[in-house]
XYZ file of C-alpha atoms in Angstrom:
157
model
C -27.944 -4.695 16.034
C -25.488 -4.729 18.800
C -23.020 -7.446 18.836
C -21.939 -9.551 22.186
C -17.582 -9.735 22.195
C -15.852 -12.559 24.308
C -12.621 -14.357 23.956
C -12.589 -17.558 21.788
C -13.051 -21.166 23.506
C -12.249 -24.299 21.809
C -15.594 -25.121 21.076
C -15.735 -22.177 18.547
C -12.682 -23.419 16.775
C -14.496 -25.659 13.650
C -17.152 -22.443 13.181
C -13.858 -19.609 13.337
C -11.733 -22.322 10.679
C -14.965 -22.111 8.596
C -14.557 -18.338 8.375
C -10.954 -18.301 7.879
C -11.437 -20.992 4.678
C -14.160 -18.890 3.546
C -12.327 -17.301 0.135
C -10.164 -17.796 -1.995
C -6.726 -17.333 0.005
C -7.911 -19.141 3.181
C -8.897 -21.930 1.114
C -5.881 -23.289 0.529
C -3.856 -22.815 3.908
C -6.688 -23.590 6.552
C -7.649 -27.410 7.330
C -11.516 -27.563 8.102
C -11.128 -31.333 8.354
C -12.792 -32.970 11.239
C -11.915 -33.200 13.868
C -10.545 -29.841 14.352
C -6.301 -30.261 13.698
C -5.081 -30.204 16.861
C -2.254 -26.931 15.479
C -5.346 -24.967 16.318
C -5.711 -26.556 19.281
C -2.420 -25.830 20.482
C -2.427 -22.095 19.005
C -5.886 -21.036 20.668
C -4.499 -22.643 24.346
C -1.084 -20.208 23.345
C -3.342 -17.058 22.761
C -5.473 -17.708 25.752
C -2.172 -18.293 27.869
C -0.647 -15.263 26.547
C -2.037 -11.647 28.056
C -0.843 -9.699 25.107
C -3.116 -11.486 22.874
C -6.877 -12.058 22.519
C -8.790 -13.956 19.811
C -12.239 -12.243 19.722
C -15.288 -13.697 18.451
C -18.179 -11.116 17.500
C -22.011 -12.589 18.136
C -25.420 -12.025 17.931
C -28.454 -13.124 18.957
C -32.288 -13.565 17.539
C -35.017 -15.710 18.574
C -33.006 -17.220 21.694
C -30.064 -18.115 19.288
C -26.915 -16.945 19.603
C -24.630 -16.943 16.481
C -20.524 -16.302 15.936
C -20.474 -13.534 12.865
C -17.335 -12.475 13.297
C -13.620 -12.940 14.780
C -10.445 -11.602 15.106
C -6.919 -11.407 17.043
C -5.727 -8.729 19.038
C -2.324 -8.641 19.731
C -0.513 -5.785 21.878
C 3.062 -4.912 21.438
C 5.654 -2.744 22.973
C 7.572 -0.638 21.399
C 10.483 2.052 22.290
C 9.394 4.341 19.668
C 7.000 6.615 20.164
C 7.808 7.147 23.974
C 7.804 3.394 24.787
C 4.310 3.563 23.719
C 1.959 0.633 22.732
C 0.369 -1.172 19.961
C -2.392 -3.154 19.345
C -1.566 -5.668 15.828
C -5.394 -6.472 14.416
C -4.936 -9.486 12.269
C -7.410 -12.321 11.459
C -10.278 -10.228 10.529
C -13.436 -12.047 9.031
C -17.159 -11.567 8.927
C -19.445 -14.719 8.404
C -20.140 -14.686 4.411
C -24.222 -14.686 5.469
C -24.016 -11.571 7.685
C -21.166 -9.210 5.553
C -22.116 -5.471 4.167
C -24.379 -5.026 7.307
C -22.613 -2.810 9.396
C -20.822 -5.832 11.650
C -17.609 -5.421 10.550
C -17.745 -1.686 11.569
C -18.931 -2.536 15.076
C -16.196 -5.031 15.360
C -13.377 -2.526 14.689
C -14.855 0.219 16.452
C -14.825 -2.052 19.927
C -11.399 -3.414 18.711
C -10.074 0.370 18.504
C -11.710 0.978 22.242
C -10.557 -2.118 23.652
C -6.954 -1.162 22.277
C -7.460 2.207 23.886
C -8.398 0.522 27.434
C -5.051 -1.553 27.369
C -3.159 1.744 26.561
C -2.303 1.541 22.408
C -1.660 5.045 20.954
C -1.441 2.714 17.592
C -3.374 0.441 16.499
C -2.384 -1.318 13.288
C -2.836 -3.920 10.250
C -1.526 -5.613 7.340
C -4.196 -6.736 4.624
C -2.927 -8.899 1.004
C -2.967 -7.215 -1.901
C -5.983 -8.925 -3.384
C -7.785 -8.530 -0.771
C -9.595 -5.310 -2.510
C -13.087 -5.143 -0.415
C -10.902 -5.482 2.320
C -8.218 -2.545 1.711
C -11.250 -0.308 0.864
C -13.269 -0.975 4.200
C -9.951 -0.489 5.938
C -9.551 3.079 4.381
C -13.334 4.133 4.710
C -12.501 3.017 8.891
C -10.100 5.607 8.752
C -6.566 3.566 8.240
C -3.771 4.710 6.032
C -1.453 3.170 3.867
C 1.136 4.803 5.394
C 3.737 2.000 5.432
C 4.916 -0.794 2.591
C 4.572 -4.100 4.610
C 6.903 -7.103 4.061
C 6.866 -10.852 4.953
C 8.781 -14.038 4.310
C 6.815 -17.312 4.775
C 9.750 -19.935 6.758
C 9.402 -23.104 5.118
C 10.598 -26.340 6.740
């Protein structure tokens, strides 16, 4: 089933925090409280303001319904390496818990790949945690290497 892609609008926000709560990592850094924190508020209206970054949602529809299944960012980067060439950073990647192992995720990627092509990426790139197993494999059977140890420090207050 084809899948209808369009940038993220406020009003998806409490579905898209669902998704990112939905296991065992999200669960303990995202707030689905209600109303939605304003934070994600105020980091949507920065991604929307910002044209080297896109939060994508990923729906479908059946019987006159239309449904978010999936979401993620998009952000494109610069670089001097490589010929000054670009990147495009995938990050945020989830698939609604009912609607998983049917081919969605795939679809998502594959237009995320082609949309980085359109905006010029010879690169296009993403980190994954560790435990995130399911994850890491779907990632390799997509075609993405490990080629590259990934670091990062969380800044505390």
């Amino acid at each position: 089933m084809n899948l209808i892609y369009r940038n993220a609008e406020e009003g998806d926000l409490s579905k898209l925090i669902e998704m990112l709560a939905d296991d065992q990592l999200g669960a303990d850094r995202e707030d689905s409280s209600t109303p939605v924190n304003q934070a994600y508020i105020d980091a949507l209206k920065v991604i929307s303001d910002d044209p080297n970054n896109e939060l994508i949602v990923a729906e479908r529809s059946e019987n006159s319904e239309t449904y978010i299944i999936g979401m993620l960012q998009l952000t494109y980067i610069p670089y001097l390496t490589y010929k000054g060439s670009w990147r495009c950073l995938i990050e945020g990647v989830r698939v609604h818990k009912d609607h998983r192992s049917k081919g969605y995720g795939k679809q998502l990627f594959e237009w995320s790949i082609k949309r980085a092509k359109v905006r010029g990426c010879n690169i296009v790139q993403l980190t994954s945690n560790k435990q995130r197993s399911d994850a890491i494999r779907f990632y390799n059977d997509l075609g993405f290497k490990a080629s590259h140890e990934g670091f990062k420090l969380m800044i505390e207050d």
